[in-house]
Short mmCIF file of N, CA and C in Angstrom, two decimals:
data_model
loop_
_atom_site.label_atom_id
_atom_site.label_comp_id
_atom_site.label_asym_id
_atom_site.label_seq_id
_atom_site.Cartn_x
_atom_site.Cartn_y
_atom_site.Cartn_z
N UNK G 1 0.50 -1.12 -0.37
CA UNK G 1 -0.30 -0.10 -0.13
C UNK G 1 1.18 1.15 -0.21
N UNK G 2 2.39 0.86 1.02
CA UNK G 2 3.00 2.43 1.11
C UNK G 2 3.52 2.92 -0.25
N UNK G 3 3.19 1.63 -1.41
CA UNK G 3 4.17 2.23 -2.26
C UNK G 3 3.42 2.65 -4.20
N UNK G 4 2.30 2.83 -3.40
CA UNK G 4 0.64 2.62 -4.10
C UNK G 4 0.98 4.93 -3.68
N UNK G 5 0.71 4.29 -2.36
CA UNK G 5 0.84 5.81 -2.14
C UNK G 5 1.78 7.44 -3.03
N UNK G 6 2.78 6.02 -2.89
CA UNK G 6 4.39 6.79 -3.36
C UNK G 6 3.97 7.84 -4.60
N UNK G 7 3.58 6.11 -5.56
CA UNK G 7 2.96 6.45 -7.19
C UNK G 7 1.84 8.00 -6.91
N UNK G 8 1.79 7.39 -6.28
CA UNK G 8 -0.28 8.78 -6.53
C UNK G 8 0.38 9.44 -6.19
N UNK G 9 1.05 9.64 -5.37
CA UNK G 9 1.26 11.29 -4.58
C UNK G 9 2.65 12.27 -5.59
N UNK G 10 3.50 11.27 -6.12
CA UNK G 10 4.26 11.22 -7.70
C UNK G 10 3.60 11.94 -8.66
N UNK G 11 2.43 11.40 -8.51
CA UNK G 11 1.68 11.97 -10.33
C UNK G 11 1.33 13.07 -10.10
N UNK G 12 0.64 13.24 -8.52
CA UNK G 12 -0.24 14.25 -7.86
C UNK G 12 1.01 15.61 -8.39
N UNK G 13 1.99 15.73 -7.16
CA UNK G 13 2.85 16.44 -7.83
C UNK G 13 3.29 16.84 -8.61
N UNK G 14 2.94 16.10 -9.66
CA UNK G 14 3.93 16.12 -11.20
C UNK G 14 3.34 17.37 -12.47
N UNK G 15 2.01 16.67 -11.66
CA UNK G 15 0.58 17.21 -12.57
C UNK G 15 0.66 19.33 -12.52
N UNK G 16 1.21 19.33 -10.77
CA UNK G 16 1.25 20.24 -10.17
C UNK G 16 2.64 20.95 -10.60
N UNK G 17 3.83 20.55 -10.41
CA UNK G 17 5.02 21.44 -11.34
C UNK G 17 5.33 21.05 -12.11
N UNK G 18 3.95 20.35 -13.70
CA UNK G 18 4.30 19.92 -14.49
C UNK G 18 3.44 21.70 -15.48
N UNK G 19 2.09 22.41 -14.83
CA UNK G 19 1.42 23.32 -14.83
C UNK G 19 2.56 24.18 -14.52
N UNK G 20 2.45 24.33 -13.61
CA UNK G 20 3.32 25.31 -12.80
C UNK G 20 4.83 26.10 -13.79
N UNK G 21 5.21 24.29 -14.39
CA UNK G 21 6.55 24.93 -15.63
C UNK G 21 6.27 25.14 -16.76
N UNK G 22 4.45 25.16 -17.18
CA UNK G 22 4.14 25.63 -18.48
C UNK G 22 4.21 26.97 -18.27
N UNK G 23 3.51 27.14 -16.64
CA UNK G 23 3.13 28.34 -17.08
C UNK G 23 4.58 29.68 -17.18
N UNK G 24 5.36 28.99 -16.41
CA UNK G 24 6.40 30.50 -16.80
C UNK G 24 7.71 29.65 -17.72
N UNK G 25 7.74 28.89 -18.16
CA UNK G 25 7.97 28.49 -20.05
C UNK G 25 7.10 29.26 -20.98
N UNK G 26 5.87 29.52 -20.55
CA UNK G 26 5.11 30.06 -21.29
C UNK G 26 4.42 29.49 -22.05
N UNK G 27 4.21 28.32 -22.26
CA UNK G 27 4.25 26.58 -23.36
C UNK G 27 2.80 26.31 -22.38
N UNK G 28 2.06 25.69 -24.23
CA UNK G 28 1.26 24.47 -23.45
C UNK G 28 1.18 23.36 -22.71
N UNK G 29 0.23 23.68 -21.70
CA UNK G 29 0.10 22.52 -20.77
C UNK G 29 0.21 20.90 -21.47
N UNK G 30 1.47 19.77 -21.28
CA UNK G 30 0.87 18.70 -21.13
C UNK G 30 0.58 17.76 -20.41
N UNK G 31 -0.66 17.71 -19.88
CA UNK G 31 -0.86 16.67 -19.45
C UNK G 31 -0.53 14.77 -19.26
N UNK G 32 -0.69 14.14 -20.49
CA UNK G 32 0.11 12.68 -20.81
C UNK G 32 1.13 13.15 -20.34
N UNK G 33 1.91 13.99 -21.19
CA UNK G 33 4.03 14.11 -20.56
C UNK G 33 4.28 13.89 -18.64
N UNK G 34 3.59 15.41 -18.09
CA UNK G 34 3.76 15.28 -16.57
C UNK G 34 3.53 13.86 -16.25
N UNK G 35 2.27 12.66 -16.67
CA UNK G 35 1.57 11.88 -16.28
C UNK G 35 2.75 10.67 -15.85
N UNK G 36 3.22 10.61 -17.83
CA UNK G 36 4.34 10.02 -18.06
C UNK G 36 5.48 9.99 -17.35
N UNK G 37 5.89 11.41 -17.06
CA UNK G 37 7.68 11.35 -16.56
C UNK G 37 6.75 11.27 -14.90
N UNK G 38 6.26 11.66 -14.44
CA UNK G 38 6.31 11.56 -12.86
C UNK G 38 5.74 10.50 -12.16
N UNK G 39 5.45 8.93 -13.24
CA UNK G 39 4.67 8.44 -13.17
C UNK G 39 6.34 7.46 -12.90
N UNK G 40 7.19 7.13 -13.91
CA UNK G 40 8.50 6.61 -14.31
C UNK G 40 9.13 7.38 -12.54
N UNK G 41 8.92 8.60 -12.18
CA UNK G 41 10.01 8.69 -11.10
C UNK G 41 10.00 8.49 -9.96
N UNK G 42 8.33 8.84 -10.58
CA UNK G 42 7.18 7.56 -8.32
C UNK G 42 7.65 6.55 -8.62
N UNK G 43 8.08 5.63 -10.02
CA UNK G 43 7.82 3.86 -10.06
C UNK G 43 9.00 4.07 -9.56
N UNK G 44 10.53 4.17 -9.74
CA UNK G 44 11.99 5.16 -9.68
C UNK G 44 12.31 5.23 -7.90
N UNK G 45 11.46 5.48 -7.55
CA UNK G 45 11.40 6.68 -6.05
C UNK G 45 10.98 4.65 -5.12
N UNK G 46 10.67 4.49 -5.94
CA UNK G 46 9.60 2.83 -4.62
C UNK G 46 11.13 2.30 -5.00
N UNK G 47 12.26 2.18 -5.43
CA UNK G 47 12.86 1.24 -5.50
C UNK G 47 14.65 1.55 -4.75
N UNK G 48 14.43 2.48 -4.21
CA UNK G 48 15.64 3.02 -3.64
C UNK G 48 16.15 2.83 -2.48
N UNK G 49 14.66 2.16 -1.39
CA UNK G 49 15.14 2.05 -0.06
C UNK G 49 16.21 0.49 -0.49
N UNK G 50 15.25 0.48 -1.76
CA UNK G 50 15.63 -2.19 -1.86
C UNK G 50 16.98 -2.12 -1.87
N UNK G 51 17.68 -0.45 -3.56
CA UNK G 51 18.89 -0.68 -3.18
C UNK G 51 19.44 0.04 -2.46
N UNK G 52 19.52 1.11 -1.17
CA UNK G 52 20.03 1.22 -0.16
C UNK G 52 20.21 0.43 0.47
N UNK G 53 19.53 -0.46 1.08
CA UNK G 53 18.90 -1.51 1.78
C UNK G 53 20.35 -3.10 1.84
N UNK G 54 20.97 -2.70 0.25
CA UNK G 54 22.21 -3.64 -0.09
C UNK G 54 23.23 -3.61 -0.72
N UNK G 55 23.61 -2.11 0.23
CA UNK G 55 24.86 -0.87 -0.50
C UNK G 55 25.77 -1.22 0.77
N UNK G 56 26.77 -1.61 0.50
CA UNK G 56 28.07 -1.00 2.10
C UNK G 56 28.03 -0.24 2.70
N UNK G 57 27.79 0.39 4.03
CA UNK G 57 27.90 1.91 4.44
C UNK G 57 29.79 2.09 4.10
N UNK G 58 30.02 3.18 3.69
CA UNK G 58 31.15 3.95 3.79
C UNK G 58 31.42 3.80 5.07
N UNK G 59 33.18 3.45 5.79
CA UNK G 59 33.84 3.65 6.37
C UNK G 59 34.25 5.45 6.21
N UNK G 60 34.32 6.16 7.78
CA UNK G 60 34.78 6.94 7.68
C UNK G 60 36.33 7.08 8.18
N UNK G 61 37.30 7.65 7.52
CA UNK G 61 38.44 7.32 8.61
C UNK G 61 38.87 8.57 8.79
N UNK G 62 39.97 7.92 10.40
CA UNK G 62 39.66 9.33 11.11
C UNK G 62 41.28 9.74 11.41
N UNK G 63 41.89 10.86 10.79
CA UNK G 63 42.74 11.62 10.70
C UNK G 63 43.03 11.50 12.76
N UNK G 64 44.49 11.10 13.75
CA UNK G 64 44.13 11.70 14.87
C UNK G 64 45.42 11.93 15.02
#
């Protein structure tokens, strides 16, 4: 359920960002492009915790 919520919020925020960006650029708002772009971004964002979980933490070196 958590993953679905992340994708839904990514789409909602993507629509808002696309609308604001289109108005700042003085171009037409393209809903389809905003939906596709932020849907992909939301799906990629869902896999970040799994990628980070399998990574090895970097040890800090202290100079004494």
